[in-house]
PDB file of C-alpha atoms in Angstrom:
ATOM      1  CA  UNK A   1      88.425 -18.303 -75.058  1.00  0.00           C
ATOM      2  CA  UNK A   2      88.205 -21.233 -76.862  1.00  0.00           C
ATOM      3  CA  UNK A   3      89.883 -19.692 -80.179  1.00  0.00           C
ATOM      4  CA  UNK A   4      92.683 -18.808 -77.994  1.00  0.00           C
ATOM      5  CA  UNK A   5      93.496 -21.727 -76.358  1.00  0.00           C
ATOM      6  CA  UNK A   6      92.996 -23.365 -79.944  1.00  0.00           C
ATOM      7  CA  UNK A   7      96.143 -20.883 -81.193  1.00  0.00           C
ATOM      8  CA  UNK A   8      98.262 -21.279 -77.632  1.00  0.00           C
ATOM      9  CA  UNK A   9      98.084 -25.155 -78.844  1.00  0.00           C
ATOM     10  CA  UNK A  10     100.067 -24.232 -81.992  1.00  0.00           C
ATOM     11  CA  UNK A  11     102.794 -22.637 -80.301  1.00  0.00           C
ATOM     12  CA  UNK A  12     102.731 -24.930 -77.186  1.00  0.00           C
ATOM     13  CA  UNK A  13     103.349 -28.254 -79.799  1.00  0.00           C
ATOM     14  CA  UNK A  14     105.840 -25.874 -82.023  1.00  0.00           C
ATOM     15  CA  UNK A  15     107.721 -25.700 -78.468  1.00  0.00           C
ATOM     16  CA  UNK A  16     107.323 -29.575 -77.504  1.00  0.00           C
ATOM     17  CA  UNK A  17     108.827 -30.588 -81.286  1.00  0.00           C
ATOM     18  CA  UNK A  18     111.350 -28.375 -80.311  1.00  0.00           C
ATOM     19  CA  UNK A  19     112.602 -29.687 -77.373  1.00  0.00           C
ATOM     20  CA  UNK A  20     115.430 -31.651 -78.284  1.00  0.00           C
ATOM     21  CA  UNK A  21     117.092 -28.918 -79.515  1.00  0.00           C
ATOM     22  CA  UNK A  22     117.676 -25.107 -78.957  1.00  0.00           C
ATOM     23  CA  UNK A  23     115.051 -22.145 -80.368  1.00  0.00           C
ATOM     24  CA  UNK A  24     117.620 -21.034 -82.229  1.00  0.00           C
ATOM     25  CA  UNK A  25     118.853 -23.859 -84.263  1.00  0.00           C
ATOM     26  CA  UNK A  26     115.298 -25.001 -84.635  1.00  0.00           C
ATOM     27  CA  UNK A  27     114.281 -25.160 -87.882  1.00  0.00           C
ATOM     28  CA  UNK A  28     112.614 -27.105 -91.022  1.00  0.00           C
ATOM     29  CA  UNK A  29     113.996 -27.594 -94.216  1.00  0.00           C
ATOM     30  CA  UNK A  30     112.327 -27.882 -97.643  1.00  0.00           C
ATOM     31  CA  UNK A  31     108.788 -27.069 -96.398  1.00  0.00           C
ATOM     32  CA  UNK A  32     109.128 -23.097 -96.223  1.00  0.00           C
ATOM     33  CA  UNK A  33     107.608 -20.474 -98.118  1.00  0.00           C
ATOM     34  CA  UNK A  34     110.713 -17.906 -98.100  1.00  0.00           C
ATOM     35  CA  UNK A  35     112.519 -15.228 -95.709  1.00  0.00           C
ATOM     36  CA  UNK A  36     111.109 -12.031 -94.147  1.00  0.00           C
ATOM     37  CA  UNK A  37     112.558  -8.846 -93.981  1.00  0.00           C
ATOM     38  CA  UNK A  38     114.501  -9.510 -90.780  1.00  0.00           C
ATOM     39  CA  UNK A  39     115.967 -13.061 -93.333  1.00  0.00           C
ATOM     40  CA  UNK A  40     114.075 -15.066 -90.696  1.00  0.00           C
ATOM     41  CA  UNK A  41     112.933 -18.865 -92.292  1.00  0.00           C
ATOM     42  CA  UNK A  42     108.871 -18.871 -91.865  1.00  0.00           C
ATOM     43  CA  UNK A  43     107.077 -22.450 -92.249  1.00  0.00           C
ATOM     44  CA  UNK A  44     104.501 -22.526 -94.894  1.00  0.00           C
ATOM     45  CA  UNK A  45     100.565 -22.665 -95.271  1.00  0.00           C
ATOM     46  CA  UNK A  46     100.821 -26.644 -95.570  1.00  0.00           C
ATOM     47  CA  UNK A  47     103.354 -27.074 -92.201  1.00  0.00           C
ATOM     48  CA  UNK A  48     101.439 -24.648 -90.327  1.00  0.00           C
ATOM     49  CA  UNK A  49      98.063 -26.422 -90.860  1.00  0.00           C
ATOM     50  CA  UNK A  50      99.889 -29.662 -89.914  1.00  0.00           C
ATOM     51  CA  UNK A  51     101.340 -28.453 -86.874  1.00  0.00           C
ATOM     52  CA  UNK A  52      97.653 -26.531 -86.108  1.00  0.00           C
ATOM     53  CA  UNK A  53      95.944 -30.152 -86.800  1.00  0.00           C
ATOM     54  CA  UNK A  54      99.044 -32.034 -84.288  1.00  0.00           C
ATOM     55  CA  UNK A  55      98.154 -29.046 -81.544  1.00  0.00           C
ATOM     56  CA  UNK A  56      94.455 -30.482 -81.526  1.00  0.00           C
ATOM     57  CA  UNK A  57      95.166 -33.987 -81.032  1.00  0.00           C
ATOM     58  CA  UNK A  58      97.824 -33.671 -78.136  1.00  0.00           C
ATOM     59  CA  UNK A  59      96.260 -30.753 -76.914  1.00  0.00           C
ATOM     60  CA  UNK A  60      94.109 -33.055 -73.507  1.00  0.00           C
ATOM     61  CA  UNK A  61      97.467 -34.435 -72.262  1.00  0.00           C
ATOM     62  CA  UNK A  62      99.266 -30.872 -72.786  1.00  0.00           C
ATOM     63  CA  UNK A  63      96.159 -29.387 -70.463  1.00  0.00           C
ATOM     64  CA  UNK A  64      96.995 -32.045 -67.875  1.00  0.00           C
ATOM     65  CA  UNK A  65     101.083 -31.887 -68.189  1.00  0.00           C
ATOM     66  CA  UNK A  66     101.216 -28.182 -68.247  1.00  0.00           C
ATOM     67  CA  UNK A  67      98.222 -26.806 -66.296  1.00  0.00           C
ATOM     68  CA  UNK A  68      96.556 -27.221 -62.973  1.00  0.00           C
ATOM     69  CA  UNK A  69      93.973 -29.885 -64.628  1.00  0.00           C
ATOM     70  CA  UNK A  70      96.712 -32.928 -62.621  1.00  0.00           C
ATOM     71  CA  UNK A  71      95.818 -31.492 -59.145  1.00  0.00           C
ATOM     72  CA  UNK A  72      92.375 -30.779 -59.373  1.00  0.00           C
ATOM     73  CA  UNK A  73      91.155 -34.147 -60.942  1.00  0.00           C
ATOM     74  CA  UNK A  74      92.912 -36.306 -58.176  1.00  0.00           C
ATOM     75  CA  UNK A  75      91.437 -34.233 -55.270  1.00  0.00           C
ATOM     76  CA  UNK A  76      88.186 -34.870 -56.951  1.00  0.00           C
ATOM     77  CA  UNK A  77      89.261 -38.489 -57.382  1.00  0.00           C
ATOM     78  CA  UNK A  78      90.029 -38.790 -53.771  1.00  0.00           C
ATOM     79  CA  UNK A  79      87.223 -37.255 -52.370  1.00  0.00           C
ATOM     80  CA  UNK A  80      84.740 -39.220 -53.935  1.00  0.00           C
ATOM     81  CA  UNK A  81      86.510 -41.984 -52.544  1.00  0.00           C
ATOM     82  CA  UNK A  82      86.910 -40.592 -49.294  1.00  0.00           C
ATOM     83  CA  UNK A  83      83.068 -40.033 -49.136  1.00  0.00           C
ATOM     84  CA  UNK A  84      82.512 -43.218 -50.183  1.00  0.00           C
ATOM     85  CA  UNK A  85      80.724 -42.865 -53.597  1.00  0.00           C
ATOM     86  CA  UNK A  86      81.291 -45.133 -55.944  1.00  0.00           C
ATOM     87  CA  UNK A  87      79.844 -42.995 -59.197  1.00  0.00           C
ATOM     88  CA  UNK A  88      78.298 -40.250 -58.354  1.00  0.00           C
ATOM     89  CA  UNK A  89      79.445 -37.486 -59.006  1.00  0.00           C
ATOM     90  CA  UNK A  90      80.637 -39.407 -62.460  1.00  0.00           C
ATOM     91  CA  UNK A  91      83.648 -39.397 -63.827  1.00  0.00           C
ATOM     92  CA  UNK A  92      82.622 -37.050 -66.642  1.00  0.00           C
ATOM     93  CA  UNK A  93      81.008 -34.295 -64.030  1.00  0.00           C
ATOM     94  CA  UNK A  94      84.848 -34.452 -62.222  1.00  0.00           C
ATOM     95  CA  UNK A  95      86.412 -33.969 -65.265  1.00  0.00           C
ATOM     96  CA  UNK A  96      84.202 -31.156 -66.172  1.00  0.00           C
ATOM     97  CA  UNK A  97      84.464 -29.378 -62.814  1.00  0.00           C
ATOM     98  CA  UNK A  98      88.213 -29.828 -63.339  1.00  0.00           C
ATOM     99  CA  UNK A  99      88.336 -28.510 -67.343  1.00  0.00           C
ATOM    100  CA  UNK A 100      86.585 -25.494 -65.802  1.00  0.00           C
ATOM    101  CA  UNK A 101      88.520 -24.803 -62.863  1.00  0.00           C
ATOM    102  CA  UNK A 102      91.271 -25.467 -64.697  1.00  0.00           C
ATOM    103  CA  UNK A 103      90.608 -22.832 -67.322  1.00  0.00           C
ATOM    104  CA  UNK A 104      89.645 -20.020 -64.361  1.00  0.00           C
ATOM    105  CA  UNK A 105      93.248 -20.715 -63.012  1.00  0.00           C
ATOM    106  CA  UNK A 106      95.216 -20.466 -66.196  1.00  0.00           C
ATOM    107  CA  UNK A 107      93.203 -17.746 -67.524  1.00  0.00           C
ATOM    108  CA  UNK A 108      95.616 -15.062 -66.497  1.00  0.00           C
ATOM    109  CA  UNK A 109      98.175 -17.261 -67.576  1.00  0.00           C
ATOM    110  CA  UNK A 110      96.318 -17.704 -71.165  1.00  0.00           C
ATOM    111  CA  UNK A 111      95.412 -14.089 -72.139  1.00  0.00           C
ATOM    112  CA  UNK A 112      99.161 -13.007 -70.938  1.00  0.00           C
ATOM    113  CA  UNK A 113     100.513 -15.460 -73.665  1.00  0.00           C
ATOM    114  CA  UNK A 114      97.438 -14.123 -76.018  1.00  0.00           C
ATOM    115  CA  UNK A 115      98.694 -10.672 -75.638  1.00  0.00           C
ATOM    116  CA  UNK A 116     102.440 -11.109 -75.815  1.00  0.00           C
ATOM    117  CA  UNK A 117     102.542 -13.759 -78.129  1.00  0.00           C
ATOM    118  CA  UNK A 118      99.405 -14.427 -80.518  1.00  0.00           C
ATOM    119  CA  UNK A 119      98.544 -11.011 -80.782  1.00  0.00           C
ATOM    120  CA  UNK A 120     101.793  -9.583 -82.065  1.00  0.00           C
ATOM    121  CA  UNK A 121     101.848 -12.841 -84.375  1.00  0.00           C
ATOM    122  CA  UNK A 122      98.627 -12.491 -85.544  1.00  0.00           C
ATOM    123  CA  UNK A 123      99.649  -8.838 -86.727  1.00  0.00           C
ATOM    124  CA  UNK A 124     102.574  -9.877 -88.169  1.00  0.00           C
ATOM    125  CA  UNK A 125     104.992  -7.911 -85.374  1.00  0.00           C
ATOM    126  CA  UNK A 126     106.965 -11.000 -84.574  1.00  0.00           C
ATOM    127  CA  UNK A 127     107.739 -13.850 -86.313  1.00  0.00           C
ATOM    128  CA  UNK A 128     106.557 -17.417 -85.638  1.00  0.00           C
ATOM    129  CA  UNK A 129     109.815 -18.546 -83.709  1.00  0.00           C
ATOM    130  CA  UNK A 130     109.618 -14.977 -81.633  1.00  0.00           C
ATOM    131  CA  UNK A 131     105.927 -15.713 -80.760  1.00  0.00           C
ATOM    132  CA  UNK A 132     107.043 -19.186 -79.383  1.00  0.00           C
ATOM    133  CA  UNK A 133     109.960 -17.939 -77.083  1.00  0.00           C
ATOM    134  CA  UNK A 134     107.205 -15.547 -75.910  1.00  0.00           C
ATOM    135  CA  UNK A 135     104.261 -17.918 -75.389  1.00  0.00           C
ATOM    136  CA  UNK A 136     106.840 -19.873 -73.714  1.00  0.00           C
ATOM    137  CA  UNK A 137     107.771 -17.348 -70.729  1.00  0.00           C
ATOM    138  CA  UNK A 138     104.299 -17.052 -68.699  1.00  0.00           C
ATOM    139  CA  UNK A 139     103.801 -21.236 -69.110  1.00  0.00           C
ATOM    140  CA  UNK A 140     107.390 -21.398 -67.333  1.00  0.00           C
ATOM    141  CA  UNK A 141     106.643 -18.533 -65.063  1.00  0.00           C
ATOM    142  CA  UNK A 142     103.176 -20.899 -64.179  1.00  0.00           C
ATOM    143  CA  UNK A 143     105.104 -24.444 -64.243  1.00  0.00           C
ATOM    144  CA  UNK A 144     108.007 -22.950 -61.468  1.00  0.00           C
ATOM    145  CA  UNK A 145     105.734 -21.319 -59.459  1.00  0.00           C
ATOM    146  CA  UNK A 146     104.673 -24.550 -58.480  1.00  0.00           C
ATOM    147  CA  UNK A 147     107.384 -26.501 -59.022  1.00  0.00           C
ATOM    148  CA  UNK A 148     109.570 -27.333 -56.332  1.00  0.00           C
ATOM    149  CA  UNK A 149     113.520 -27.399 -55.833  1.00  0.00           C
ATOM    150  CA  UNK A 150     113.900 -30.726 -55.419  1.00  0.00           C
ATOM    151  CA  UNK A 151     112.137 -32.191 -58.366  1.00  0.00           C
ATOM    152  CA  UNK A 152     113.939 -29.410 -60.249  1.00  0.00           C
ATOM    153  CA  UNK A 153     117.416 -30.162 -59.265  1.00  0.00           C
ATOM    154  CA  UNK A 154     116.454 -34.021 -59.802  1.00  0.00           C
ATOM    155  CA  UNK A 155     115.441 -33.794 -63.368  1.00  0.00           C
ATOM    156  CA  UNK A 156     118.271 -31.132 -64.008  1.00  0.00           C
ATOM    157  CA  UNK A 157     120.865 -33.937 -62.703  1.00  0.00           C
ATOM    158  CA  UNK A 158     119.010 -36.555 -64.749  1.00  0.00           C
ATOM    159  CA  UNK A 159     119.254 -34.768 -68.299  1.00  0.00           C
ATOM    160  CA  UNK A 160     122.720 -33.325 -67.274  1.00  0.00           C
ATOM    161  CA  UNK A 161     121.673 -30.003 -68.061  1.00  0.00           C
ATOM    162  CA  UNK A 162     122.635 -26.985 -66.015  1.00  0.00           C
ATOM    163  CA  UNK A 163     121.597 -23.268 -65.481  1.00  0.00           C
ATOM    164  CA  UNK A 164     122.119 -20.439 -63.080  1.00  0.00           C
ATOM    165  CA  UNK A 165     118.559 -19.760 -62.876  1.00  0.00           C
ATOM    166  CA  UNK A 166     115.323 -21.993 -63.339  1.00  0.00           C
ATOM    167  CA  UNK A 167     113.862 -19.742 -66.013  1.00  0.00           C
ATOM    168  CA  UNK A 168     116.595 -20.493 -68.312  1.00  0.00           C
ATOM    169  CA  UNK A 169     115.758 -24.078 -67.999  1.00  0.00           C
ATOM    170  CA  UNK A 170     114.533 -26.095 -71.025  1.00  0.00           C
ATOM    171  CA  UNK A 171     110.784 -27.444 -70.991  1.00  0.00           C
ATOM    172  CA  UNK A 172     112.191 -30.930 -71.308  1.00  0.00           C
ATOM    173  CA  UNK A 173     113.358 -29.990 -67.372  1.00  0.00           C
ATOM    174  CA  UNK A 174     110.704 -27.962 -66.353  1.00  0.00           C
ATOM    175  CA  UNK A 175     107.658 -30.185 -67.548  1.00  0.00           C
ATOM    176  CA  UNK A 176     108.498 -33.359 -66.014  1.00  0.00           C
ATOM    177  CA  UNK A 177     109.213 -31.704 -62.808  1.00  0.00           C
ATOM    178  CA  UNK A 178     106.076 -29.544 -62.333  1.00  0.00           C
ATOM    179  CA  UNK A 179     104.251 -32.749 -63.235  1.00  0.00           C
ATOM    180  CA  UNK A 180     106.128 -35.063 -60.618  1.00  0.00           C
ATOM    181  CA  UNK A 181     105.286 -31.671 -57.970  1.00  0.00           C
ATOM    182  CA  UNK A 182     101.740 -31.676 -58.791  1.00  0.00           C
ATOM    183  CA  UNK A 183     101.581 -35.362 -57.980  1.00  0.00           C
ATOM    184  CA  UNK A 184     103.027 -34.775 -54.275  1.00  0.00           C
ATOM    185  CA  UNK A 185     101.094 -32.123 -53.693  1.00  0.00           C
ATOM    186  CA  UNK A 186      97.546 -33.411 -54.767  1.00  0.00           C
ATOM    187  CA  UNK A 187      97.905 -36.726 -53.241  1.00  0.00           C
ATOM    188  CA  UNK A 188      99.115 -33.830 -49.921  1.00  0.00           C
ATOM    189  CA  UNK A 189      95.602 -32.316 -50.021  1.00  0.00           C
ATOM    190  CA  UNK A 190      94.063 -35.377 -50.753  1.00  0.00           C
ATOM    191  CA  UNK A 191      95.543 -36.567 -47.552  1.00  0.00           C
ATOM    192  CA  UNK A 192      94.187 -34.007 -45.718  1.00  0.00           C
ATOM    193  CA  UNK A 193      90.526 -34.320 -47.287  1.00  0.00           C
ATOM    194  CA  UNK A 194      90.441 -38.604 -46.272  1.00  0.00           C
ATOM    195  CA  UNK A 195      91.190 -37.395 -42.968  1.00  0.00           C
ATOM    196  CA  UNK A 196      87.720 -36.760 -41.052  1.00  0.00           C
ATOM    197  CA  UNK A 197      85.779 -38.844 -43.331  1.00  0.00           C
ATOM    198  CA  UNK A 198      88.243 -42.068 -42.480  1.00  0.00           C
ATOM    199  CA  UNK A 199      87.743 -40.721 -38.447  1.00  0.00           C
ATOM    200  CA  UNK A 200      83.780 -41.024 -39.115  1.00  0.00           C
ATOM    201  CA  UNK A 201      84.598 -44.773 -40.625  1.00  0.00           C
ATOM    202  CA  UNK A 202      86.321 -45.713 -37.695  1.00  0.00           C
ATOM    203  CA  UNK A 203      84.013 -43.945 -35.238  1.00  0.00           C
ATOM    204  CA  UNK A 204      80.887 -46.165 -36.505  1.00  0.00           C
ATOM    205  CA  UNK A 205      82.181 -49.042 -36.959  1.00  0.00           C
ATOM    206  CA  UNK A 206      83.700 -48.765 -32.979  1.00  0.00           C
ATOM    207  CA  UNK A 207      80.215 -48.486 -32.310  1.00  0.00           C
ATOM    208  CA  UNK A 208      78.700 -51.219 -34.403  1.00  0.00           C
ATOM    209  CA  UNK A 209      81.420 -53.653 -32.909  1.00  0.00           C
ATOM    210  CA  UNK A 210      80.432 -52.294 -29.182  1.00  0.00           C
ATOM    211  CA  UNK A 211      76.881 -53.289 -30.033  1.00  0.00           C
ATOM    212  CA  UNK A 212      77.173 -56.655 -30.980  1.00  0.00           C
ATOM    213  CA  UNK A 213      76.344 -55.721 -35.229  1.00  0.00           C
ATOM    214  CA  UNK A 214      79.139 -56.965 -36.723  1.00  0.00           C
ATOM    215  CA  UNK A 215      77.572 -58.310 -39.768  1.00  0.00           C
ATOM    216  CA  UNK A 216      76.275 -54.739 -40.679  1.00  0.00           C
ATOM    217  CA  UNK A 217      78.613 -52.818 -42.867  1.00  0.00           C
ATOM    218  CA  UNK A 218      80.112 -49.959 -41.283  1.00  0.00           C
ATOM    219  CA  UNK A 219      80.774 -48.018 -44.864  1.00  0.00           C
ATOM    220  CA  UNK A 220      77.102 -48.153 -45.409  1.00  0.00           C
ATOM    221  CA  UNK A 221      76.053 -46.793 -41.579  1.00  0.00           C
ATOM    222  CA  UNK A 222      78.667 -44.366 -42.362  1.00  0.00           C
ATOM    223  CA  UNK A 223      77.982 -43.015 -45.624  1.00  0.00           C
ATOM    224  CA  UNK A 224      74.794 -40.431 -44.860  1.00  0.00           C
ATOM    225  CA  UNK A 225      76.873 -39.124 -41.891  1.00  0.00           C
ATOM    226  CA  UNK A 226      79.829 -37.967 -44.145  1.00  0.00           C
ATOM    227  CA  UNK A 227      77.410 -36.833 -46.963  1.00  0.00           C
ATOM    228  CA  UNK A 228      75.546 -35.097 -43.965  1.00  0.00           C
ATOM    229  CA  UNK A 229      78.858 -33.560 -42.678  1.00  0.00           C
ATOM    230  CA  UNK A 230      80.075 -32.923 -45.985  1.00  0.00           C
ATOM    231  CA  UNK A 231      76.607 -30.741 -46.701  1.00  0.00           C
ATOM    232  CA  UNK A 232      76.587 -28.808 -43.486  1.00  0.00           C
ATOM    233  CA  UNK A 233      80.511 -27.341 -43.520  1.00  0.00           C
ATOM    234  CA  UNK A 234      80.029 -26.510 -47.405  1.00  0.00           C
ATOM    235  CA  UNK A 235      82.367 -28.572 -48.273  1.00  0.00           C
ATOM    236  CA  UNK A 236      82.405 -27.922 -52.361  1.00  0.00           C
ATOM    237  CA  UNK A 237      82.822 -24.937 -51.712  1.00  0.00           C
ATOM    238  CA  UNK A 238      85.825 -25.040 -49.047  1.00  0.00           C
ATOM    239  CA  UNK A 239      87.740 -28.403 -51.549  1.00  0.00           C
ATOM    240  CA  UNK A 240      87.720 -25.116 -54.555  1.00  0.00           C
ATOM    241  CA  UNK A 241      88.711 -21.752 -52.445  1.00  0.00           C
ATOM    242  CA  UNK A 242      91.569 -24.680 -50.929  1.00  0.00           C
ATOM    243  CA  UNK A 243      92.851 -25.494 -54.240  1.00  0.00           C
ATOM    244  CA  UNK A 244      92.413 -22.584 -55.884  1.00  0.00           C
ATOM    245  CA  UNK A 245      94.283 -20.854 -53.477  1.00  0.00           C
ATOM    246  CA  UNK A 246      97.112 -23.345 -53.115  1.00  0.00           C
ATOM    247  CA  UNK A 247      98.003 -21.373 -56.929  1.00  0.00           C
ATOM    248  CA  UNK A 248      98.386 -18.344 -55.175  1.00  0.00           C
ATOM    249  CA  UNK A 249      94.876 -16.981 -56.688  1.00  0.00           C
ATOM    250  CA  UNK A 250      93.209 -14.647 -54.081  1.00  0.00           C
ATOM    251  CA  UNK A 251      96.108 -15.350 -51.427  1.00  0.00           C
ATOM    252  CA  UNK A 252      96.429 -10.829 -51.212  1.00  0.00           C
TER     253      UNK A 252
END
């Protein structure tokens, strides 16, 4: 898994260096090894290491432009918050549970770009430029899916670009849009998470006040009754089948 994702870095950068400017009239002079048979330019040993070597070190904010990584790290965010823990779980256990729950959403997403792109590259079927138009179709498929119109037609109005359907949008569109969407709708769910615990907040310190203990700190009363309401409805549990499903995964 982790040698694919490594090579889906390589193609996703080749695309991001690209985005100023069309697939077709991409291209880089003086550092290619020759022509194939179809007269297509190929990059050489040296420019393909470099670009391999850029993938790695941009690769943590491509997983959180590009994947579901955004949406699950703020839930997590908010629900600690909403709980009322200030470090536990830590930061590096939420961004764990996130990495790994974001990997189980994209994986279909992941091995369709392994099969139709790195595979056929690999193999020397397609050139490099061919595997990149065809990594680039399930990310888009991914990125609209959850994407919506609004932040679409906002960004398409802002770079002055136009098309009669979304997939024929550039990534310099798409990206910025999905990422603006994922905002809305994790701070949405997070919304919806505060909810009961903020209800619990209010309902013991009502009842603190009506007794006369107003120097006792209502967030510490209330903190083993949300951890104790948070145990009994399964709540782990429920926060991952909600987000998870809010990608369409399992909805049939």
């Amino acid at each position: 898994m982790i040698k694919r994702i490594s090579i889906l870095s390589f193609f996703i950068v080749l695309g991001v260096l690209a985005l100023p400017c069309h697939a077709a009239d991409f291209s880089i002079p003086a550092v290619t090894l020759g022509t194939n048979s179809a007269g297509e330019q190929e990059y050489s040993l040296s420019m393909q290491v470099m670009l391999f070597l850029t993938a790695l070190t941009v690769l943590p904010s491509l997983v959180m432009m590009m994947t579901s990584f955004t949406r699950f790290i703020i839930v997590m965010s908010i629900l600690r918050q909403a709980i009322g823990l200030q470090s536990a779980p830590s930061n590096q256990i939420l961004v764990g549970m996130s990495l790994f729950m974001t990997l189980f959403v994209m994986s279909p997403v992941f091995n369709q770009i392994y099969d139709t792109a790195i595979v056929p590259y690999s193999e020397d079927q397609i050139s490099g430029r061919q595997a990149f138009e065809q990594a680039q179709k399930p990310l888009k498929n991914f990125m609209l899916s959850q994407t919506r119109i609004k932040d679409l037609n906002n960004f398409m109005e802002y770079s002055g670009e136009k098309a009669e359907k979304p997939e024929d949008l550039s990534m310099k569109v798409i990206i910025p849009a999905f990422m603006v969407s994922e905002l809305k709708t994790a701070f949405q769910i997070g919304f919806l998470i505060f909810l009961p615990f903020l209800v619990i907040d209010l309902v013991v310190a009502s009842i603190l006040m009506a007794m006369g203990m107003m120097m006792l700190s209502p967030v510490l009363i209330a903190l083993p009754f949300k951890l104790m309401l948070f145990v009994l409805v399964d709540g782990w549990s429920m926060i991952i089948g909600t987000m998870i499903s809010s990608f369409g995964i399992g909805a049939g």
